[in-house]
Amino acid sequence: MSRQANRGTESKKMSSELFTLTYGALVTQLCKDYENDEDVNKQLDKMGYNIGVRLIEDFLARSNVGKCHDFRETADVIAKVAFKMYLGITPSITNWSPAGDEFSLILENNPLVDFVELPDNHSSLIYSNLLCGVLRGALEMVQMAVEAKFVQDILKGDGVTEIRMRFIRRIEDNLPVGEE
Amino acid sequence: MAIFSVYVVNKAGGLIYHLDSYAPRAEAEKTFSYPLDLLLKLHDERVLVAFGQRDGIRVGHAVLAINGKDVNGKYTADGKEVLEYLGNPANYPVSVRFGRPRLTSNEKLMLASMFHSLFAIGSQLSPEQGSSGIEMLETDTFKLHCFQTLTGIKFVVLADPRQAGIDSLLRKIYEIYSDFALKNPFYSLEMPIRCELFEQNLKLALEVAEKAGTFGPGS
């Protein structure tokens, strides 16, 4: 992964191996601390949420995307701009619900799980749950309450990783002015 | 300096950061002998010049320092009342510094939340649907530029009216905020920003913007 080229005089490249190892160390430590897969999933989601609420500002500051007027635009921006910027992958968007409030992000490869295999005693662990938290936190800061969850996971033997995103509602309190 | 101040206002209208970088040019230090030929009055916890104008000292200027020591509101650094001190011939000759009174932190907080409300009113007054809030406020001595992010944070810059490139400066400040404030895990969202790196980088960005834009007076 590399940072934006216009930042700083040196291009900052960090090895993705270090990132994979860091994330792996995080998850295994959480597993040791909590001993219960459900709790670990919840913690990953919380951590992802905290990352998301901060990441959204970085994303908006650097990408110059304007306001999204419907969920389809949001889906496009998430898949084509955000995922590309932060993970270097472009998931595809499929399986729109008839009401247009649910869609799936299909990730062919997931940089977080390079070299990872889930052991049998952690079968209900959602290893990349951090991503769901990030999506939830980031969208909440732009007044959208969404639910994100993994419905397919390469680590569990499925062919692809699929995140299902569901639009719950617009968050109407504390709207920034001009956004009504 | 062509850029006077930078303010960052959070979603609720609270001021979370302010930076004043104008060199107060309207300051005058003079040595006086008894009796003082300026009429002073107490106003709002400050000692102001009510009448009398000379050598750069104007009506409305506040007493900033006596004999080199900054005054504290209406009291000198030693705790005596300024008016009493200056009324006593035994203390003369005395050197007094006058200048435009600076805004206190509380006043800035109040002004920020007032601006937050006015910003909203700006959007409501608009004849068109979905208008933005106040983006620019112009007076004869400065221009106030405001940029609201999609998440509700406002960045406000007060600059010389001739200064160009403030829009890109506002975007740059947003980047600096997303870097040095948000990526600092010990900084809580919506709270006052007390990050050294944020301030340093902000000052650098202001310098760059001033050099790139038109030159105002004093540069």
Tab-separated table of N, CA and C in Angstrom, chain B residues 32-39 51-54:
chain	number	residue	atom	x	y	z
B	32	PHE	N	4.426	58.552	30.000
B	32	PHE	CA	3.607	59.704	30.348
B	32	PHE	C	4.080	60.297	31.663
B	33	SER	N	3.815	61.604	31.777
B	33	SER	CA	4.021	62.217	33.091
B	33	SER	C	2.670	62.701	33.571
B	34	TYR	N	2.589	62.875	34.899
B	34	TYR	CA	1.307	63.247	35.493
B	34	TYR	C	0.946	64.663	35.059
B	35	PRO	N	-0.293	65.067	34.803
B	35	PRO	CA	-1.426	64.148	34.729
B	35	PRO	C	-1.582	63.539	33.332
B	36	LEU	N	-2.196	62.385	33.272
B	36	LEU	CA	-2.416	61.681	32.019
B	36	LEU	C	-3.406	62.484	31.169
B	37	ASP	N	-3.051	62.765	29.917
B	37	ASP	CA	-3.963	63.595	29.142
B	37	ASP	C	-4.978	62.777	28.344
B	38	LEU	N	-5.085	61.506	28.670
B	38	LEU	CA	-6.133	60.694	28.055
B	38	LEU	C	-7.161	60.406	29.130
B	39	LEU	N	-8.425	60.349	28.743
B	39	LEU	CA	-9.452	60.024	29.712
B	39	LEU	C	-9.706	58.521	29.625
B	51	PHE	N	-11.604	59.091	25.828
B	51	PHE	CA	-11.461	60.325	25.071
B	51	PHE	C	-10.002	60.706	25.054
B	52	GLY	N	-9.585	61.275	23.938
B	52	GLY	CA	-8.165	61.661	23.845
B	52	GLY	C	-7.500	60.763	22.832
B	53	GLN	N	-6.772	61.359	21.944
B	53	GLN	CA	-6.177	60.578	20.876
B	53	GLN	C	-4.871	61.221	20.501
B	54	ARG	N	-3.791	60.489	20.523
B	54	ARG	CA	-2.521	61.057	20.069
B	54	ARG	C	-1.530	59.964	19.807
